[in-house]
CSV table of C-alpha atoms in Angstrom, one decimal:
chain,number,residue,atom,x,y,z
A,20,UNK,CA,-19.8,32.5,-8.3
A,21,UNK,CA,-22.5,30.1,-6.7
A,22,UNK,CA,-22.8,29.5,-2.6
A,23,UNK,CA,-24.9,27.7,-0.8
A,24,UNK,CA,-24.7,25.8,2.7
A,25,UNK,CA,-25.6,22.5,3.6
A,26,UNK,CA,-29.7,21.2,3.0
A,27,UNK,CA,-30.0,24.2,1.9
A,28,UNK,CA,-30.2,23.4,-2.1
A,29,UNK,CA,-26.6,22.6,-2.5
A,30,UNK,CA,-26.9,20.1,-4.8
A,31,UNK,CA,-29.9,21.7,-7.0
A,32,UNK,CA,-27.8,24.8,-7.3
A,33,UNK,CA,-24.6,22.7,-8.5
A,34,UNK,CA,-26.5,20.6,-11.3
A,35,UNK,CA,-28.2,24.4,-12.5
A,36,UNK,CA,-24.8,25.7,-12.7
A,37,UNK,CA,-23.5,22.5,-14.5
A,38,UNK,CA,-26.4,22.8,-17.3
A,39,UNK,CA,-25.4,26.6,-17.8
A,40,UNK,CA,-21.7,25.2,-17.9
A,41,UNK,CA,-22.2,22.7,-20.2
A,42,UNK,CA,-24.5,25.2,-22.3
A,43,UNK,CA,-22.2,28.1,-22.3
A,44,UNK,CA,-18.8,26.7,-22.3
A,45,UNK,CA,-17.7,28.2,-19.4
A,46,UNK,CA,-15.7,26.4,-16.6
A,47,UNK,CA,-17.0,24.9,-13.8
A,48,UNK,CA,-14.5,24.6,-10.3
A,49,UNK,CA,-15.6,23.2,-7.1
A,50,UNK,CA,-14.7,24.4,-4.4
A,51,UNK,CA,-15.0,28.1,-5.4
A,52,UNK,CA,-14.0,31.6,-3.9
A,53,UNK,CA,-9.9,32.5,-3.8
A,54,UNK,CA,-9.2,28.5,-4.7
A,55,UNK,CA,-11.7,28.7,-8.1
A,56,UNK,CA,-9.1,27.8,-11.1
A,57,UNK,CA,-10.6,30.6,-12.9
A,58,UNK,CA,-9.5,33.2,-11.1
A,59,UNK,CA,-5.6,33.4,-11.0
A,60,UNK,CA,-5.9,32.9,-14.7
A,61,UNK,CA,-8.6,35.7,-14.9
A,62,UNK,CA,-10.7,33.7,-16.6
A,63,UNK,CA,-14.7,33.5,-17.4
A,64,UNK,CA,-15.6,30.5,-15.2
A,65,UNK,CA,-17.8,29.5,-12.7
A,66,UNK,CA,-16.9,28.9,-9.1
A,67,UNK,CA,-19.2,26.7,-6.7
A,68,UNK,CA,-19.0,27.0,-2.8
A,69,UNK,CA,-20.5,23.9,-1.5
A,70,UNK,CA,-20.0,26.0,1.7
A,71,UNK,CA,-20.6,29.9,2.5
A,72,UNK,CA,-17.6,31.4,2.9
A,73,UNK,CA,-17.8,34.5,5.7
A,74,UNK,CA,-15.6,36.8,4.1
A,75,UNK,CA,-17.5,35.8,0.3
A,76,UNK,CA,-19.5,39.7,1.1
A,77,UNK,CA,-17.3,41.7,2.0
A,78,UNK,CA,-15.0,40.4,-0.4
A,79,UNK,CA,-17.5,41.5,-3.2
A,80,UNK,CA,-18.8,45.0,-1.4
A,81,UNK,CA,-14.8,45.9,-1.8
A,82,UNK,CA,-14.2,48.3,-4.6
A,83,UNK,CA,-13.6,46.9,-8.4
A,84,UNK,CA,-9.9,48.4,-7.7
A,85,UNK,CA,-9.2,46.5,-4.8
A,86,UNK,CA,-10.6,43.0,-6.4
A,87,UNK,CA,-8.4,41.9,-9.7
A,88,UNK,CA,-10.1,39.2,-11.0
A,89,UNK,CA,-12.9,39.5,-9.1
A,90,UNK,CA,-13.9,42.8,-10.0
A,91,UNK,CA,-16.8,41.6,-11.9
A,92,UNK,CA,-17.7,38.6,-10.0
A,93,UNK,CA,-21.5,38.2,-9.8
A,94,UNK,CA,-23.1,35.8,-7.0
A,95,UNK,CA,-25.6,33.3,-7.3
A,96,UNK,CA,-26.9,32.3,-3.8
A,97,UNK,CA,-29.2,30.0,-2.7
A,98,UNK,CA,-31.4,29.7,0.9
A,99,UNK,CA,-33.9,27.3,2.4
A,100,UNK,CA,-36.5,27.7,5.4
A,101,UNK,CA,-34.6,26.4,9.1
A,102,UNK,CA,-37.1,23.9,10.1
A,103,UNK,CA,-37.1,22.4,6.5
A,104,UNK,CA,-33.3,22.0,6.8
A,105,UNK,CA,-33.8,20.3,10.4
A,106,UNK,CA,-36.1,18.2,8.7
A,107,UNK,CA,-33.9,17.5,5.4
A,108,UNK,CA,-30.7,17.1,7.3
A,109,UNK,CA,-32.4,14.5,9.8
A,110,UNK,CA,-33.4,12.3,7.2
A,111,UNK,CA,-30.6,12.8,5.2
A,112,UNK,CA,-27.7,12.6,8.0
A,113,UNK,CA,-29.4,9.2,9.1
A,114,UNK,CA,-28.3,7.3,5.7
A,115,UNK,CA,-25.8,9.5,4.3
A,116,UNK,CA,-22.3,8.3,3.3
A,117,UNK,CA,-20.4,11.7,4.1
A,118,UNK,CA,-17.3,10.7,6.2
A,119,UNK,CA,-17.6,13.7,8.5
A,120,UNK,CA,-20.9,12.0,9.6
A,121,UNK,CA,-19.0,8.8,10.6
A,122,UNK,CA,-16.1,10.5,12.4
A,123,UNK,CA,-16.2,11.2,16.7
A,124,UNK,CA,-16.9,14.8,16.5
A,125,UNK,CA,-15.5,15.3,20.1
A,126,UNK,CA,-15.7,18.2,22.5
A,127,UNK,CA,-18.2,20.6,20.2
A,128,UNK,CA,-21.0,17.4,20.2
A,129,UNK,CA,-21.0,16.6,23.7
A,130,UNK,CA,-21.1,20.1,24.8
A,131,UNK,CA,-24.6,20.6,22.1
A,132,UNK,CA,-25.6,17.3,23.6
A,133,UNK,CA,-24.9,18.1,27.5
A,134,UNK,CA,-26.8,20.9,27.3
A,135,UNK,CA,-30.1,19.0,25.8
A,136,UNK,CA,-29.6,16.7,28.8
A,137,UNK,CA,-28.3,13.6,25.9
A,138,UNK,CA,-25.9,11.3,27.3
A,139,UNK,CA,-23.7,10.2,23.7
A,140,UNK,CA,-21.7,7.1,23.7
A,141,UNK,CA,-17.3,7.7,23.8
A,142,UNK,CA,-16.4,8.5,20.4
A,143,UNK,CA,-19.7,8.5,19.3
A,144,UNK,CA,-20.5,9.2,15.8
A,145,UNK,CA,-23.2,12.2,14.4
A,146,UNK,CA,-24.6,9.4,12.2
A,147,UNK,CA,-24.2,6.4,15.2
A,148,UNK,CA,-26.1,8.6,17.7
A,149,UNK,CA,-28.9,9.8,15.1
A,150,UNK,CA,-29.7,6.7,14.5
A,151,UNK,CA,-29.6,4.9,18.3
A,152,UNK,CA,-31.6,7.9,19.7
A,153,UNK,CA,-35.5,8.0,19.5
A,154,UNK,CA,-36.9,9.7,16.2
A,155,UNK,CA,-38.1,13.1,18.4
A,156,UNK,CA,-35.5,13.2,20.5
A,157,UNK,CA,-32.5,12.4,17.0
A,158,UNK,CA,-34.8,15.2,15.4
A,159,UNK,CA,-33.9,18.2,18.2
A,160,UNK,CA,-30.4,17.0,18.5
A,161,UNK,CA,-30.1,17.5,14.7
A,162,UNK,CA,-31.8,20.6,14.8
A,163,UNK,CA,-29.7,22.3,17.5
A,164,UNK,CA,-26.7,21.7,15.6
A,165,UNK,CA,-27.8,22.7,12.3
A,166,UNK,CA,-29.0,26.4,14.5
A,167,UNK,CA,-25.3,26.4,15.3
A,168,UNK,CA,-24.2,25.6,11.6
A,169,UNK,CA,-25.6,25.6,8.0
A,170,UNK,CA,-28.8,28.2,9.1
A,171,UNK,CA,-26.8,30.1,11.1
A,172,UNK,CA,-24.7,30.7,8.1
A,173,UNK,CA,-27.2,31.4,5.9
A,174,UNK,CA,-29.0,33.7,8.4
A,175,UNK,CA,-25.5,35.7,8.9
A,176,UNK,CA,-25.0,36.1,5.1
A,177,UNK,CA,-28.4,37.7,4.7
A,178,UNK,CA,-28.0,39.8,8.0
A,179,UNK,CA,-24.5,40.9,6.7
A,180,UNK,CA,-26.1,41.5,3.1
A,181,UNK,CA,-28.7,43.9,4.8
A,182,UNK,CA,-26.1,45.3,6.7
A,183,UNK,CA,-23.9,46.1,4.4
A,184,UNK,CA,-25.5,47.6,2.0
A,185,UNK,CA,-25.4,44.5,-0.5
A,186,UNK,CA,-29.1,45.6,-2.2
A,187,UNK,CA,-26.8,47.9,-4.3
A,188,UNK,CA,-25.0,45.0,-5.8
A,189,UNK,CA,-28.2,43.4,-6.3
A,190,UNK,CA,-29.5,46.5,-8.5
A,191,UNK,CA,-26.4,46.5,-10.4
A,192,UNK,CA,-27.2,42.5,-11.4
A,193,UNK,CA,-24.4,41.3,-8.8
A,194,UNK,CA,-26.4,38.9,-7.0
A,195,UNK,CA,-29.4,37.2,-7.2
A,196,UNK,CA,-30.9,35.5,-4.2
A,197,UNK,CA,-32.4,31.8,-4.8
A,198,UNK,CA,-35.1,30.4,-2.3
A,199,UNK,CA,-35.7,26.4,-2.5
A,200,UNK,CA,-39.6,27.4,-1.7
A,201,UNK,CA,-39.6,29.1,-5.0
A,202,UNK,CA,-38.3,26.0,-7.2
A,203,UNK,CA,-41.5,24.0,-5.2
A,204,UNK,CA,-44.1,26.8,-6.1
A,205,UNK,CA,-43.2,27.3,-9.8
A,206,UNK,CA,-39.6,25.4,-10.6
A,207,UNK,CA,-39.7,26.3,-14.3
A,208,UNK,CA,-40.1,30.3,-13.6
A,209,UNK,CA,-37.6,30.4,-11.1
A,210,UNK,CA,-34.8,28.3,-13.3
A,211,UNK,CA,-35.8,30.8,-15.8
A,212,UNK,CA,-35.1,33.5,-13.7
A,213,UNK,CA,-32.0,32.2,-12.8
A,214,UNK,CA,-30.7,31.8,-16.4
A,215,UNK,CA,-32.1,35.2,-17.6
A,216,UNK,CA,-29.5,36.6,-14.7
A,217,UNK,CA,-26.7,34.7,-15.5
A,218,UNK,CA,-26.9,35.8,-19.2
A,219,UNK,CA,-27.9,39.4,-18.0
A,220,UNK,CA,-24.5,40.6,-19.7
A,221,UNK,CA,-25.0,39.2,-23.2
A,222,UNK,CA,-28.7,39.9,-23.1
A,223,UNK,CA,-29.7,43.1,-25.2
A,224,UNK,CA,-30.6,46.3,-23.3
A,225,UNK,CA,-34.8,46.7,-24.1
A,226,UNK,CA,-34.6,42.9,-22.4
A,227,UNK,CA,-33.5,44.0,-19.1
A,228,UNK,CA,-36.3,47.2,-19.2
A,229,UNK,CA,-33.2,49.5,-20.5
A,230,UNK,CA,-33.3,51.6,-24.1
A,231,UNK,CA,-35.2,49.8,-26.8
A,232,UNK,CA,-33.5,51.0,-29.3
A,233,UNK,CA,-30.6,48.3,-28.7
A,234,UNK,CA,-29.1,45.0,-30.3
A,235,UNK,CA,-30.3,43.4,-32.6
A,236,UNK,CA,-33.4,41.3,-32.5
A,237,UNK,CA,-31.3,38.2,-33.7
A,238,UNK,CA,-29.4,38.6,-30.1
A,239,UNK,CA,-32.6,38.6,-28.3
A,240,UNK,CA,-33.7,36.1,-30.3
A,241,UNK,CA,-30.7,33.4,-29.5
A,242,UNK,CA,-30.7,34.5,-25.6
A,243,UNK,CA,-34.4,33.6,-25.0
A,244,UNK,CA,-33.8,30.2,-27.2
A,245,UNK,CA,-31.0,29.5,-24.9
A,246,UNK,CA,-32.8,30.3,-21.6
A,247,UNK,CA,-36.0,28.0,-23.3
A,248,UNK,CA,-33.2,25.3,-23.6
A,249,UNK,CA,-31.4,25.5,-20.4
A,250,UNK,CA,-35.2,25.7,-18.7
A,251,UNK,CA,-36.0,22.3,-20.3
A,252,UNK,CA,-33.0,21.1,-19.8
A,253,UNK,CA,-33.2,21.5,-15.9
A,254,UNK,CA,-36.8,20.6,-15.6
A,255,UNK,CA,-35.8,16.9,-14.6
A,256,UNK,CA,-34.7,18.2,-11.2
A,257,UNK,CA,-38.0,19.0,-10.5
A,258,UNK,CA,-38.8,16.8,-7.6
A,259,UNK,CA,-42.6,17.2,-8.1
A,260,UNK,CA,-43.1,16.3,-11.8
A,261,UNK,CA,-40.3,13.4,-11.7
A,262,UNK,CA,-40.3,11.7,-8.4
A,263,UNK,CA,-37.7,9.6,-6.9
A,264,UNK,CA,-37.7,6.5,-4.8
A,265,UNK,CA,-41.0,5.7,-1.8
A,266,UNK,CA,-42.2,9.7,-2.8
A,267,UNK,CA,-45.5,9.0,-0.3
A,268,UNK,CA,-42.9,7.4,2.5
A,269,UNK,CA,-41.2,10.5,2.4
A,270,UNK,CA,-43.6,13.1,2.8
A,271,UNK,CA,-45.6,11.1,5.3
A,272,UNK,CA,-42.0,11.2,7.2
A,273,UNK,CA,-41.3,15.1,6.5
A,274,UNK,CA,-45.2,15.6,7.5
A,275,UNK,CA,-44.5,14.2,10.7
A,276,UNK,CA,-41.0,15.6,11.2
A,277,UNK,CA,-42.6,18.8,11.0
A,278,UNK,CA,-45.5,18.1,13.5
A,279,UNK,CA,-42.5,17.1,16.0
A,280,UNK,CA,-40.5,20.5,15.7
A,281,UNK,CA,-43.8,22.8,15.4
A,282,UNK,CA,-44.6,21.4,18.8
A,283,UNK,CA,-41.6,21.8,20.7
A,284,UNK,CA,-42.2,25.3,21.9
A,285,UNK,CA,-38.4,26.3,22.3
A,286,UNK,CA,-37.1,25.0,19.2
A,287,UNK,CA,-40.3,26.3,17.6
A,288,UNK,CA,-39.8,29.9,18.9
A,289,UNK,CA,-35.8,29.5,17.6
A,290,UNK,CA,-36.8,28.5,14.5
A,291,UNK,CA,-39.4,31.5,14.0
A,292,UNK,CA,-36.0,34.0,14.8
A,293,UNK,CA,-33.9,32.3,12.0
A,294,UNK,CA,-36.6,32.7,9.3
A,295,UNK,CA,-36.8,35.9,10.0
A,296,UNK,CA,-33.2,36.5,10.3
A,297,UNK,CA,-33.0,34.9,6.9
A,298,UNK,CA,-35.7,36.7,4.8
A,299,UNK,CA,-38.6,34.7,5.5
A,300,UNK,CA,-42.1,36.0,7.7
A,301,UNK,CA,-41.5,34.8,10.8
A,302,UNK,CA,-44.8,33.1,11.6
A,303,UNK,CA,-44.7,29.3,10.5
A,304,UNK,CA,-48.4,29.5,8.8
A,305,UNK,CA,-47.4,32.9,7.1
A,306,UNK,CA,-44.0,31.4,5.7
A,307,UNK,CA,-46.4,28.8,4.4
A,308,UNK,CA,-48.9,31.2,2.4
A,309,UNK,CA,-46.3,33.3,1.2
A,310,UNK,CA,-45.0,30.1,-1.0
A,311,UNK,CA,-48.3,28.3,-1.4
A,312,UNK,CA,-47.2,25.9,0.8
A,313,UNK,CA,-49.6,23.0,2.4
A,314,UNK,CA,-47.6,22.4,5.4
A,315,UNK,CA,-49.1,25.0,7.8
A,316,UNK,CA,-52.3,23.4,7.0
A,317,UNK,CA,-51.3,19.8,7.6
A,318,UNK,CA,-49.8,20.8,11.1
A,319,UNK,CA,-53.1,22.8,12.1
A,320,UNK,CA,-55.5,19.3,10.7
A,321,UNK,CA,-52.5,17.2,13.2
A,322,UNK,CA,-53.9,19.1,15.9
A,323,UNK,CA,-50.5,21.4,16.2
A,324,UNK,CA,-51.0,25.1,16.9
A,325,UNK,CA,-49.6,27.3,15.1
């Protein structure tokens, strides 16, 4: 199973689980949990959740009995850092063809947008109202509902995963935890990672640290060729090395998308509660050395303080 939540690495995760379908054989059904093909028929497959399910944990923390087919479902799940999804879904919601985005989102939208003192248009459109309203002011509307939404979701799921006990599943090679941070850092090691997992069952036991004394070589051998293919293979999705469309436009934008939210005190001090709530250091410029990243940097030579 693969999950993810809107800006969050949705679509990266889908195209690494369609390479390891098309490498593997194994089906691929979208959406995934109880409506995944694969499992009435109890078959090997893989099932994609463009949107975290709430019950997806608890569902897997039940015991093998109690799960049928799922018994030994393993989950691939992928997060991203709050403000960058702000930032992502701003740019992208402005453009994007997604009909929800062009439908009157009623009583939910002009409560969010009451209480931020925004005065929205009858009927009005998320997509309409991003794109009349002033770039700062589009930005913390954006924000605020993705808070309520996608990085709430994610922030529950690893909240719920702490809760409930879900490292065990992790040490038994249940569920391995993506960050998009990591594919921006080192893109090849982390695809690796993620394909050395999701072969973890076919892999011989000396590879995964367990007796040495185990299959043979020749198995070893054909895994590690596979993962080298599969790693190649996905290295086109790696924004950095093969950039797409105005590249400098777009991180001059995100540059100054970032400055906007890092010096909005209340949204700033939200934002610092999600990334914790989700896995990440709290502290905007320690997120940033963490992953390597430039952007605490940039904010601080912007004049923001951090």
């Amino acid at each position: 199973m693969a999950s993810a939540n809107h800006k969050t690495g949705t679509v990266l995760l889908m195209k690494l689980m369609l390479l390891f379908s098309n490498a593997t054989g194994l089906s691929f059904h979208s959406p995934g949990g109880p409506s995944c093909g694969a499992v009435p028929r109890r078959e090997p497959g893989i099932c994609f959740a463009e949107q975290t399910r709430k019950n997806l944990l608890p569902t897997l923390l039940r015991p093998p009995r109690s799960l049928g087919a799922l018994s030994s479902a393993r989950l691939v799940y992928i997060t991203r850092e709050p403000l960058e999804v702000c930032v992502s879904a701003y740019q992208y919601h402005l453009h994007a063809n997604e009909p929800w985005l062009r439908q009157p989102r009623g009583n939910k939208l002009a409560a969010l947008a009451r209480g931020m003192d925004i005065e929205l248009l009858p009927n009005e459109t998320i997509q309409h109202a991003l794109n009349r309203l002033d770039e700062r002011t589009g930005l913390l509307f954006e924000c605020q509902r993705s808070l309520g939404d996608q990085i709430k979701s994610q922030a529950e799921f690893h909240s719920e995963s702490l809760a409930r006990g879900a490292e065990a599943l992790r040490a038994e090679g249940r569920i391995h935890m993506l960050r998009m941070e990591e594919t921006k850092v080192d893109f090849d090691g982390t695809t690796r990672r993620l394909y050395e997992w999701l072969l973890l069952p076919s892999m011989p036991k000396h590879a995964r640290g367990g007796d040495v004394r185990g299959p043979s070589k020749r198995v070893d051998r054909e895994v590690g060729a596979l993962v080298a293919a599969l790693v190649a293979a996905a290295a086109h999705l790696d924004l950095a090395r093969h950039k797409l469309g105005d590249h400098l436009s777009d991180v001059r934008s995100k540059r100054r998308l970032r400055a906007l939210l890092l010096n909005h005190t209340t949204q700033s001090e939200k934002l610092a509660r999600y990334r914790a709530l989700t896995g990440y250091p709290a502290a905007y410029a320690a997120f940033c050395d963490k992953y390597g990243l430039p952007y605490a940097d940039q904010a601080r030579a912007d004049g923001i303080s951090l």
